[in-house]
mmCIF file of C-alpha atoms in Angstrom:
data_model
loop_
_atom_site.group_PDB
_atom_site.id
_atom_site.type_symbol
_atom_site.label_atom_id
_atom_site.label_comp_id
_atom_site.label_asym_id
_atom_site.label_seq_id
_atom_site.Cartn_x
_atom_site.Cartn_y
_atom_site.Cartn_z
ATOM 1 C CA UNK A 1 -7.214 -5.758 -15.189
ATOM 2 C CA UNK A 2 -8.914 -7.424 -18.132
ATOM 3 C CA UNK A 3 -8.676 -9.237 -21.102
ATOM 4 C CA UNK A 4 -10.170 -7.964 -24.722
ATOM 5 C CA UNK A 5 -13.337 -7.334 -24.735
ATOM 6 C CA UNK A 6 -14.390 -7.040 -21.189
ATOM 7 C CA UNK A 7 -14.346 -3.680 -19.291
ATOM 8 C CA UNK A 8 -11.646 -3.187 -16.484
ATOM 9 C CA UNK A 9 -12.674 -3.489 -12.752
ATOM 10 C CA UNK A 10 -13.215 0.088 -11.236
ATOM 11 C CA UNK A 11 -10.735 1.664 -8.912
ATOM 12 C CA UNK A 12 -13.376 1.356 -5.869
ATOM 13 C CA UNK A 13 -13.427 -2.134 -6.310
ATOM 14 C CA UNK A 14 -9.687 -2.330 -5.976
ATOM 15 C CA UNK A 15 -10.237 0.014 -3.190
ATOM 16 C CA UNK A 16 -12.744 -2.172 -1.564
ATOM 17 C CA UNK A 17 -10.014 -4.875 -1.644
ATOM 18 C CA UNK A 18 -7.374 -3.047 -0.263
ATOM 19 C CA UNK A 19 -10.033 -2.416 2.620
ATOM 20 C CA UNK A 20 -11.004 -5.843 3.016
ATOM 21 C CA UNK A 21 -7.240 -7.219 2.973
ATOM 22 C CA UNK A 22 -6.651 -4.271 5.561
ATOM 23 C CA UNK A 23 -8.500 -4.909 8.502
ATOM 24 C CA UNK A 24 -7.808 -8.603 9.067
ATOM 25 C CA UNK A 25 -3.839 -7.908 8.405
ATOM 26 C CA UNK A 26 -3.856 -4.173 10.715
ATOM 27 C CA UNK A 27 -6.050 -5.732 13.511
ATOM 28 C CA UNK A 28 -4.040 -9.451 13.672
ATOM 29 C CA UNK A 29 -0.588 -7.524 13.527
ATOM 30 C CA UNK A 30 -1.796 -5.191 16.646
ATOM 31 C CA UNK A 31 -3.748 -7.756 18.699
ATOM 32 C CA UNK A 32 -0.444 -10.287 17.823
ATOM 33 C CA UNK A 33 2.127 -7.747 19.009
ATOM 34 C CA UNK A 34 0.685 -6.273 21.570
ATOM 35 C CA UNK A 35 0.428 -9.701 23.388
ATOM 36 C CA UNK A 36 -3.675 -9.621 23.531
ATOM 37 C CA UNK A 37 -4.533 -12.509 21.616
ATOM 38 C CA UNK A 38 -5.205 -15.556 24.187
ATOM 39 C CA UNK A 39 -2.844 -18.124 24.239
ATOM 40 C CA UNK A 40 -0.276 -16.453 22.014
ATOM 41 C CA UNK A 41 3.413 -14.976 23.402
ATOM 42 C CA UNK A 42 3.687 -11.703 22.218
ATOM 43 C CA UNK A 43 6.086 -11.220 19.500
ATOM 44 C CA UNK A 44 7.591 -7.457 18.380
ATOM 45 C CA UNK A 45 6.426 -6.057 14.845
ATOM 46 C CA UNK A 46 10.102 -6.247 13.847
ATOM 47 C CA UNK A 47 10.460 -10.013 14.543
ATOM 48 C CA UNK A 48 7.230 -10.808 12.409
ATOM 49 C CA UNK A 49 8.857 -8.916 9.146
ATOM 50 C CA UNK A 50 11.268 -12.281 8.038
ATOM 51 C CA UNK A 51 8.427 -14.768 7.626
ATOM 52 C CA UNK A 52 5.393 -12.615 7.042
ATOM 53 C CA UNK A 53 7.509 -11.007 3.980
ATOM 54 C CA UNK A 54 8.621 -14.652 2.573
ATOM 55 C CA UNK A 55 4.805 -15.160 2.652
ATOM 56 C CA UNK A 56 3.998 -12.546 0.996
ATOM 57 C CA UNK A 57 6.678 -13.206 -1.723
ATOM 58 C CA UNK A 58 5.488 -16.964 -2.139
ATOM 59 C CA UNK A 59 1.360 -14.981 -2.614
ATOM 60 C CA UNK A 60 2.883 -13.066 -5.105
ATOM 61 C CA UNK A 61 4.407 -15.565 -7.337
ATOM 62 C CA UNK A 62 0.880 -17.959 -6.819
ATOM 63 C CA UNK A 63 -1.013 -14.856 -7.765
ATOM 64 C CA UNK A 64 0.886 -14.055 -10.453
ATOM 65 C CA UNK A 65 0.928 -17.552 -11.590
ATOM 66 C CA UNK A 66 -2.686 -18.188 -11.439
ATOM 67 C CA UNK A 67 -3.626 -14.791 -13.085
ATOM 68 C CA UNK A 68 -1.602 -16.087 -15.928
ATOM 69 C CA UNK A 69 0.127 -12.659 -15.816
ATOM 70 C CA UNK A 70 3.624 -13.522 -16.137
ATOM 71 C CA UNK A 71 3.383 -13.466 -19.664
ATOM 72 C CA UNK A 72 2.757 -9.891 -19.672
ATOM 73 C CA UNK A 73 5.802 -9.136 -18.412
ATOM 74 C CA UNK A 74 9.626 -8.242 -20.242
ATOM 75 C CA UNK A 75 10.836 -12.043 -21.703
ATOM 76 C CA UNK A 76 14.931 -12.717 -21.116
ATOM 77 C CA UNK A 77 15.302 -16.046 -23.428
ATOM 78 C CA UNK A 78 17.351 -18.440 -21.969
ATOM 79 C CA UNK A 79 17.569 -21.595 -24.152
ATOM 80 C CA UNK A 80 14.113 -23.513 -24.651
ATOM 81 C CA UNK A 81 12.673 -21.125 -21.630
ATOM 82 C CA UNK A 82 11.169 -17.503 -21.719
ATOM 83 C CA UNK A 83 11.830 -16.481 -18.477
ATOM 84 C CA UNK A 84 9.822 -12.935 -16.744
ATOM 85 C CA UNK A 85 12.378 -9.668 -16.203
ATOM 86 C CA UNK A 86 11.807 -6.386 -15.192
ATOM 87 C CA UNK A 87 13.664 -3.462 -17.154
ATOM 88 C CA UNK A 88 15.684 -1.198 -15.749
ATOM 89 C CA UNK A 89 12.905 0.855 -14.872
ATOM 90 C CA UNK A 90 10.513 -1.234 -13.124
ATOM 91 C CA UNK A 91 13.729 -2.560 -11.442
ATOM 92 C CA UNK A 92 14.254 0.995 -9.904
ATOM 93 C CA UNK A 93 10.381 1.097 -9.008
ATOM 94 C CA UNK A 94 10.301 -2.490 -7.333
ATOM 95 C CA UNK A 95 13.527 -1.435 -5.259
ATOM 96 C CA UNK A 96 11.399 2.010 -4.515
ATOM 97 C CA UNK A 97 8.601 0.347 -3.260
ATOM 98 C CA UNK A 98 10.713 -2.492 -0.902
ATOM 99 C CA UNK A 99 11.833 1.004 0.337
ATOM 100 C CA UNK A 100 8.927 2.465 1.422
ATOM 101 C CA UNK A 101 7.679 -0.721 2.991
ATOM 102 C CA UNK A 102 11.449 -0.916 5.060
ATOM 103 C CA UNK A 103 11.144 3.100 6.310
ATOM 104 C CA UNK A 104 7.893 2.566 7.564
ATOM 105 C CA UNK A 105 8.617 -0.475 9.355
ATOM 106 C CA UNK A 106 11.550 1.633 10.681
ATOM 107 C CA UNK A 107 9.720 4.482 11.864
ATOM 108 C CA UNK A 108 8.338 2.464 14.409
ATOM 109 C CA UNK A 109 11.261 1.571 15.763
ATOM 110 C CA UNK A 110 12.621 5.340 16.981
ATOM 111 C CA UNK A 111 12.938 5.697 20.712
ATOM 112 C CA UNK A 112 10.576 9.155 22.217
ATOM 113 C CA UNK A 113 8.711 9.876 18.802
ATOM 114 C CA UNK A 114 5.508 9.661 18.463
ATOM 115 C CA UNK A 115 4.365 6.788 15.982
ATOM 116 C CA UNK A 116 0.838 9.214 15.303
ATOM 117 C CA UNK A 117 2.413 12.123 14.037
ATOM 118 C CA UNK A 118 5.280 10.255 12.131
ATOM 119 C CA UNK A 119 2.249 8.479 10.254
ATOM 120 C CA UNK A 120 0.605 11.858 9.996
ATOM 121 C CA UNK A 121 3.882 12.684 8.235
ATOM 122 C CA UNK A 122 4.073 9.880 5.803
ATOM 123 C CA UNK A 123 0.172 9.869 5.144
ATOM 124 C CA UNK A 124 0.469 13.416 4.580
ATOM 125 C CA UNK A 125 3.510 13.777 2.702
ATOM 126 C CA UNK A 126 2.227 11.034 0.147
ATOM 127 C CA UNK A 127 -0.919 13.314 -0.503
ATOM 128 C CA UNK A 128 0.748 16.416 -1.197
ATOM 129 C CA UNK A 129 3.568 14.383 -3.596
ATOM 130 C CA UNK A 130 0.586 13.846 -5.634
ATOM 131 C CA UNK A 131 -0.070 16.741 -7.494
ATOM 132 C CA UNK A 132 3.649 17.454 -7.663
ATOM 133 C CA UNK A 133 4.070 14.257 -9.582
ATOM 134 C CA UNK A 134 0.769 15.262 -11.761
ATOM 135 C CA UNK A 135 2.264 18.609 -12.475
ATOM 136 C CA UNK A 136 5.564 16.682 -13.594
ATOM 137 C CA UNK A 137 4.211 14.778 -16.052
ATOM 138 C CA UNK A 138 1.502 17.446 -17.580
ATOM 139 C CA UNK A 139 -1.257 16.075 -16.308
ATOM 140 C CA UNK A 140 -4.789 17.959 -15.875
ATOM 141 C CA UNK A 141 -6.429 17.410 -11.795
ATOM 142 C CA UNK A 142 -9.902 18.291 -11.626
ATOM 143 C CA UNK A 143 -11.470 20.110 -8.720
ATOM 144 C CA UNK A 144 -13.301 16.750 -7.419
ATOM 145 C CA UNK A 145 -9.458 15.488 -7.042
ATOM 146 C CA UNK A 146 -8.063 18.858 -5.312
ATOM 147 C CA UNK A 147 -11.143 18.747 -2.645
ATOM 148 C CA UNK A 148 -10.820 15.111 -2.056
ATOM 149 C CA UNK A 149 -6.869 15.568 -1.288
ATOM 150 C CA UNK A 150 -8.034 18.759 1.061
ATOM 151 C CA UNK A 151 -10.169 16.548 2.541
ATOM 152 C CA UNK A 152 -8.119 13.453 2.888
ATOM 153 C CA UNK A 153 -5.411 15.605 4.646
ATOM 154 C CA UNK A 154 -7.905 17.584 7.145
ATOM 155 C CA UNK A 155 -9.066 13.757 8.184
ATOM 156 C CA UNK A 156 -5.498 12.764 8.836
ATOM 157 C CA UNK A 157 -5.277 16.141 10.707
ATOM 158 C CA UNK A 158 -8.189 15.666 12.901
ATOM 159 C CA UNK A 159 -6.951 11.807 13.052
ATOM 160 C CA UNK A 160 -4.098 13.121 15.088
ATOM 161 C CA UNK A 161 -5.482 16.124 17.151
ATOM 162 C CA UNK A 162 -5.211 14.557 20.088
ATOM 163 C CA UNK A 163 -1.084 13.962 20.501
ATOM 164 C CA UNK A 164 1.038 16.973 21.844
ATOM 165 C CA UNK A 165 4.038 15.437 21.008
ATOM 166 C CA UNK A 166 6.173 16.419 18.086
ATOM 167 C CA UNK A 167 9.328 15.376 18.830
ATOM 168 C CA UNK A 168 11.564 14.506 15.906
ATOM 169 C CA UNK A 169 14.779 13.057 15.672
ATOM 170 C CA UNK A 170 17.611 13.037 12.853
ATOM 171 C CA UNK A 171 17.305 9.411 12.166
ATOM 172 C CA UNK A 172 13.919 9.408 11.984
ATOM 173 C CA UNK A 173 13.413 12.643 9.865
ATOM 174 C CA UNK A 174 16.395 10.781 6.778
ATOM 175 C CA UNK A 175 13.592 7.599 7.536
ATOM 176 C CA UNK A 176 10.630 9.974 6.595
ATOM 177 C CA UNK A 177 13.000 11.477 3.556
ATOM 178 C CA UNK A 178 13.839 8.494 2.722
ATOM 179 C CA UNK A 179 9.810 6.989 2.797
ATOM 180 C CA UNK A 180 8.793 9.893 0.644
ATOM 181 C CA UNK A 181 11.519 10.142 -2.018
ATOM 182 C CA UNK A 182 10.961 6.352 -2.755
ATOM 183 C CA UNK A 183 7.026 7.347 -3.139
ATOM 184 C CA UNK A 184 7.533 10.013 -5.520
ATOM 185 C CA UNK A 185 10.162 8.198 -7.644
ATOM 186 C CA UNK A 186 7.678 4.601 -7.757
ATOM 187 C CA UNK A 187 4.813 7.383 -8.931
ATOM 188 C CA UNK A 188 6.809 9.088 -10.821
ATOM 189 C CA UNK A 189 7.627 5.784 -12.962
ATOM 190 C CA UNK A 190 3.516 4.955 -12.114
ATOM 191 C CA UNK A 191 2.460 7.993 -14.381
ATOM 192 C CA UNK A 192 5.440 7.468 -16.900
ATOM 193 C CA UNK A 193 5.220 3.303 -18.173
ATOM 194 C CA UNK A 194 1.844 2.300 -16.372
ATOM 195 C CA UNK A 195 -1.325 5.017 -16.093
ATOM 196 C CA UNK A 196 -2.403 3.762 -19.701
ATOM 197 C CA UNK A 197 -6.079 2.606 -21.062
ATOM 198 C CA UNK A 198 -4.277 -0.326 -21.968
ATOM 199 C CA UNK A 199 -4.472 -3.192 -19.418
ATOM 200 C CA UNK A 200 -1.499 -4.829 -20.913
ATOM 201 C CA UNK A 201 0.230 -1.940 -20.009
ATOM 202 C CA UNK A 202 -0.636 -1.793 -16.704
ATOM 203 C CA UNK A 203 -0.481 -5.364 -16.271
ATOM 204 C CA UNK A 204 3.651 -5.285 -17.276
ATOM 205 C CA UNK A 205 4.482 -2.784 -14.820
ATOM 206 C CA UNK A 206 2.516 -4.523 -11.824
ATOM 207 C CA UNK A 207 4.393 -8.083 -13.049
ATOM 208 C CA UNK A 208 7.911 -6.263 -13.232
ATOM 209 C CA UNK A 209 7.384 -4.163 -10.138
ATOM 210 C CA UNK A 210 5.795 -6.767 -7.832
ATOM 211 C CA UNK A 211 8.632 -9.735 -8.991
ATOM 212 C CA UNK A 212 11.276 -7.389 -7.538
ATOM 213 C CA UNK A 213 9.682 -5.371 -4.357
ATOM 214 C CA UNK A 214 8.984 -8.562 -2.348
ATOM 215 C CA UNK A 215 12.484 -10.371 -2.720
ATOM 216 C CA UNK A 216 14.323 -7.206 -2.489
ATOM 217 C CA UNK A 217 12.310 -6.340 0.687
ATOM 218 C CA UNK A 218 13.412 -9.793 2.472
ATOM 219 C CA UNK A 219 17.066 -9.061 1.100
ATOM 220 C CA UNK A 220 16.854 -5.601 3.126
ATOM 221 C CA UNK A 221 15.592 -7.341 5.741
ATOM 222 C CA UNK A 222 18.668 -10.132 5.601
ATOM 223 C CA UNK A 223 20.824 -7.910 5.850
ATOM 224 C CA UNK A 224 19.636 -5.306 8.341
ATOM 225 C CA UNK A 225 19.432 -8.390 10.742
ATOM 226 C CA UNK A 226 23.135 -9.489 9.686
ATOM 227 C CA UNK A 227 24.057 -5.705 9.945
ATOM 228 C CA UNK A 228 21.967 -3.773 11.845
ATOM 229 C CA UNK A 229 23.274 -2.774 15.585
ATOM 230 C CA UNK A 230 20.951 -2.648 18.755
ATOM 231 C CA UNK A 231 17.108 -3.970 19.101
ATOM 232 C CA UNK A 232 16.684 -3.787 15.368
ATOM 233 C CA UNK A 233 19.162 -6.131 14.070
ATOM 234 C CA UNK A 234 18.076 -8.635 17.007
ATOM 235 C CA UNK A 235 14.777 -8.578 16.792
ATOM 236 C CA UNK A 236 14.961 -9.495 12.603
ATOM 237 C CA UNK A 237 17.693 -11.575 13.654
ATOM 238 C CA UNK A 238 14.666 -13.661 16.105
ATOM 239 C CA UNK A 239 12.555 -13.522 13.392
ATOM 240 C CA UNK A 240 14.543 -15.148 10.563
ATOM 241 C CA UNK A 241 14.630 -18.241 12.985
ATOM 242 C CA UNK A 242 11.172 -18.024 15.333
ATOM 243 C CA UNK A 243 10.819 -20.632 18.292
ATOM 244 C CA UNK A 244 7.083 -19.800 18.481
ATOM 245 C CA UNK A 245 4.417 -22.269 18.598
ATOM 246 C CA UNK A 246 2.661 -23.196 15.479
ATOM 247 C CA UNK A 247 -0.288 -21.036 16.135
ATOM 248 C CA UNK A 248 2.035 -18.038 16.393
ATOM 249 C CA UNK A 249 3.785 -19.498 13.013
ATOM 250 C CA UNK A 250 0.333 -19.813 11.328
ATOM 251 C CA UNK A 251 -0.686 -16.317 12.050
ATOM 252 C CA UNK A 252 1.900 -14.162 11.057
ATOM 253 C CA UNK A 253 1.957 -16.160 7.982
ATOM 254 C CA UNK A 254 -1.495 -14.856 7.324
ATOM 255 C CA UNK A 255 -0.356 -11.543 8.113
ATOM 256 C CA UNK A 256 1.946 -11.893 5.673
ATOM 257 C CA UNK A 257 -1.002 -13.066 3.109
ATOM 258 C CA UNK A 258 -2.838 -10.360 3.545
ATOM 259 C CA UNK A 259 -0.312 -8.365 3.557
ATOM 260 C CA UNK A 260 0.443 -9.165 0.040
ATOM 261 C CA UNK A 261 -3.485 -8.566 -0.754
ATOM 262 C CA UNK A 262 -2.958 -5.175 0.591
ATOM 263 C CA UNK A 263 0.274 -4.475 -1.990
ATOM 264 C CA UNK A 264 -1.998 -6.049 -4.468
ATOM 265 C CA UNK A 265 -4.832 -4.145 -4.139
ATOM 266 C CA UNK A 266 -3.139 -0.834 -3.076
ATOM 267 C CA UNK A 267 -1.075 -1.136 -6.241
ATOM 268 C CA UNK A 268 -4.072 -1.928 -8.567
ATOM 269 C CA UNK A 269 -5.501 1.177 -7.131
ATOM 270 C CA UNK A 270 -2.355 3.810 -7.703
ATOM 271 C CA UNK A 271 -2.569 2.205 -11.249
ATOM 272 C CA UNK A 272 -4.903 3.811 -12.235
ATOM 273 C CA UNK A 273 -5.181 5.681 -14.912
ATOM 274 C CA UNK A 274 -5.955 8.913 -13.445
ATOM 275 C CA UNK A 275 -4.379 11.595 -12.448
ATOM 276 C CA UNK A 276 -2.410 10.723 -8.939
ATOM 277 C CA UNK A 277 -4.172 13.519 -7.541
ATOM 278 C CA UNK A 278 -7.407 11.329 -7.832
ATOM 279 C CA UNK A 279 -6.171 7.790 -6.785
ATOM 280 C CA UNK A 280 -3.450 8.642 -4.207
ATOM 281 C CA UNK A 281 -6.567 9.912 -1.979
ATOM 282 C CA UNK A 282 -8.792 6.871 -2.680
ATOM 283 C CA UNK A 283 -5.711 4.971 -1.541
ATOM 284 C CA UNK A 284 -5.119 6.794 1.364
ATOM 285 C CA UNK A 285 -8.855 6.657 2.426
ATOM 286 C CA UNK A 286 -9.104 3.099 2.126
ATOM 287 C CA UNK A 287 -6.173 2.911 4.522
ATOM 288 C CA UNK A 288 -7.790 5.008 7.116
ATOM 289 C CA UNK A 289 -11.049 3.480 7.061
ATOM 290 C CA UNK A 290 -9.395 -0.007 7.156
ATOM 291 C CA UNK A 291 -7.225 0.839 10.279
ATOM 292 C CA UNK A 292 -11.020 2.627 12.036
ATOM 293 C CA UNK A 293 -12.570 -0.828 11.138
ATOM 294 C CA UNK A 294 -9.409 -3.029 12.552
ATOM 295 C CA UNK A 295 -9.394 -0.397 15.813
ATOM 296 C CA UNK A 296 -13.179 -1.355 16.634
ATOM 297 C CA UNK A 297 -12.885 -4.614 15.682
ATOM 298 C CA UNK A 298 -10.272 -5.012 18.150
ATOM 299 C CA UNK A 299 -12.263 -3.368 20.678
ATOM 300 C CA UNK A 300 -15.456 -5.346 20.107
ATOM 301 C CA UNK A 301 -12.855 -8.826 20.382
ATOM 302 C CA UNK A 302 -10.348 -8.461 22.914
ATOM 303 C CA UNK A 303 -11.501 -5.267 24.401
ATOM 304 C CA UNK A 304 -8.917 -2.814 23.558
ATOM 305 C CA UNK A 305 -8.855 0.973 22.948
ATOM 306 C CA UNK A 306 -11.945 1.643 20.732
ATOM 307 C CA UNK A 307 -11.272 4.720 18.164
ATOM 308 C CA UNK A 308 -11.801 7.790 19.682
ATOM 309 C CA UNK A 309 -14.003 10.688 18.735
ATOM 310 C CA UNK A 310 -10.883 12.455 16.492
ATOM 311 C CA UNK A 311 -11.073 9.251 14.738
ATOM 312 C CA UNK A 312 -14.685 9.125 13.943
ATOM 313 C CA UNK A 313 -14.202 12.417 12.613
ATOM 314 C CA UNK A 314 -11.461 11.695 10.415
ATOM 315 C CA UNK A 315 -13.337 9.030 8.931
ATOM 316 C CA UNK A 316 -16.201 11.239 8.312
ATOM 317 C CA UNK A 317 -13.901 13.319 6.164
ATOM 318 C CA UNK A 318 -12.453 10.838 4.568
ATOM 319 C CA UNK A 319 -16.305 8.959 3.586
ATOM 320 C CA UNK A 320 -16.993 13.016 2.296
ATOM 321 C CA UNK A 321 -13.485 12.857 0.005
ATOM 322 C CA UNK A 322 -14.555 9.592 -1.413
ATOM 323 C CA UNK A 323 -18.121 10.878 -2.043
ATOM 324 C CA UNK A 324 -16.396 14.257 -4.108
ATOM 325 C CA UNK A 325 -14.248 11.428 -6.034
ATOM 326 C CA UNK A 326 -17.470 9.253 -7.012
ATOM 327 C CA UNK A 327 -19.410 11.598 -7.556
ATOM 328 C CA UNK A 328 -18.615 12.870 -11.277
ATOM 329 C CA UNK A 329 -18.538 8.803 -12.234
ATOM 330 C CA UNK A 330 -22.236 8.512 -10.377
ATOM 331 C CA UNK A 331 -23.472 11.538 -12.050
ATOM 332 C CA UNK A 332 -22.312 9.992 -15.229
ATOM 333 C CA UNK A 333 -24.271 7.162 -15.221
ATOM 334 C CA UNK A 334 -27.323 8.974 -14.001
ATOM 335 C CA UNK A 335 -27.542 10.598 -16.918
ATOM 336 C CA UNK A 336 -26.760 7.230 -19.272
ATOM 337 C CA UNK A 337 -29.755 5.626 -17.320
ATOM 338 C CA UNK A 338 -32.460 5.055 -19.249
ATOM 339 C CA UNK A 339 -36.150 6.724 -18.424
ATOM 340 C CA UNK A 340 -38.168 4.902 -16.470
ATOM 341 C CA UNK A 341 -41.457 3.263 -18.472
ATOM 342 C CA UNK A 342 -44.530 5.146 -17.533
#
């Protein structure tokens, strides 16, 4: 994003923020909620959602505010006051994307299915959506894009190697439908109103989409805990009043911070005006480097399971797919360089 005159950011330093926001947020949510941090009760992933979302909605508006980007987005007049609104379309796409952070939160929560291969599913299924959604709206991929998705998926392949279990059940396959459809519709509207040379552009989707993906996510989450039967409902229910200490308070609020920087940065990256084909997998490799960092940081903290080899080994695919991606952009500026003085 950038103001007149000034060149935009490049996607790999969005990418490097995504990372960065990443690993503190995947390696505090594990250590928190798998009871391994010392001194702090151990608290379920569901119960964190209530207040870790309402921080993330209170980032949003105080990085939206100090950005100064409000402005860019749809004005409703009402009286002396210009008030922000979405339109109809970047309603849809902030309502997709509260969706596709609820479905993943549910897929955890199925009962013998294995979390690894639903997340190979997801991962997976977001990749291949790409090109569909390219192909939709006319848009020419390169090769450099089509090897870094083959390569993004073999690493999420090899990622996963090492589970034997497959089971799937019908709740959890409509959460996976569900998780995807939202992804293609919030690219779909992505490529339509945002992938522009224009930051303005791309600024007034981000403003419209982020303003209603956050509240509409704690909404969802209101009402699943009002609603919802069983473990789910009671566990948001426990979260949307916590009795936990104020250490346990303060840290899933940060969660919830970077969280947000996460969405931010994620976002910023799928923004991009590329083809989907091209920033989908730099997206998707950020994420899987940033959960291999989190794992050994964990390990090298509290102790627990260091990646394995399958891991390692995804990663090294993924670090190839980003190297195909950067490479036409390094080659570029190779050639720009001026000769060095003899």
């Amino acid at each position: 994003m950038t103001t007149p005159g000034r060149t935009a950011p490049s996607i790999w330093w969005f990418a490097l923020g995504y990372f960065l926001c990443y690993v503190p947020y995947g390696a505090l949510t594990k250590a928190l909620t798998a009871g391994a941090l010392p001194g702090q009760p151990p608290v379920t992933g569901l119960a964190i959602l209530p207040l870790s979302v309402a921080t993330s909605a209170v980032a949003m508006v105080a990085f939206l505010t100090l950005a100064g980007w409000w402005r860019d987005a749809a004005q409703w007049r009402l009286g002396p006051w210009s008030l922000p609104r979405p339109t109809r379309w970047t309603f849809l796409a902030g309502l997709a994307t509260a969706a596709i952070v609820v479905t993943t939160t549910l897929a955890y929560t199925f009962d013998g299915v294995s979390i690894v291969f639903v997340m190979l599913l997801m991962r997976g299924g977001v990749l291949v959506i790409a090109p569909v959604v390219d192909a939709l709206t006319g848009r020419r991929v390169r090769w450099t894009s089509w090897t870094a998705l083959a390569l993004s998926l073999a690493a999420l392949a090899v990622t996963v190697s090492d589970t034997s279990d497959y089971r799937m059940t019908a709740l959890c396959a409509a959460d996976i439908a569900l998780y995807l459809l939202a992804y293609l519709v919030r690219l779909r509207l992505m490529t339509r109103l945002a992938k522009s040379d224009d930051p303005a552009v791309t600024r007034r989707y981000f403003v419209e989409e982020q303003m209603v993906a956050t509240p509409a996510l704690l909404l969802a989450l209101a009402l699943l805990a009002a609603f919802a039967p069983g473990t789910l409902g009671a566990e948001l229910s426990a979260g949307f009043t916590p009795d936990w200490p104020a250490s346990t308070l303060a840290l899933v609020a940060l969660i919830g911070a970077f969280s947000q920087g996460t969405g931010l940065f994620g976002g910023l990256v799928l923004l991009d005006p590329r083809e989907n084909t091209f920033c989908v997998p730099v997206n998707r490799a950020s994420s899987i480097l940033a959960g291999l960092a989190a794992s050994g940081l964990l390990a090298a903290w509290l102790s627990m399971r260091p990646p394995g080899l399958e891991e390692g080994l995804g990663a090294a695919l993924v670090l190839a797919a980003i190297a195909v991606l950067s490479a036409p952009a390094l080659a570029a500026r190779w050639r720009r360089a001026p000769a060095p003085a003899s």
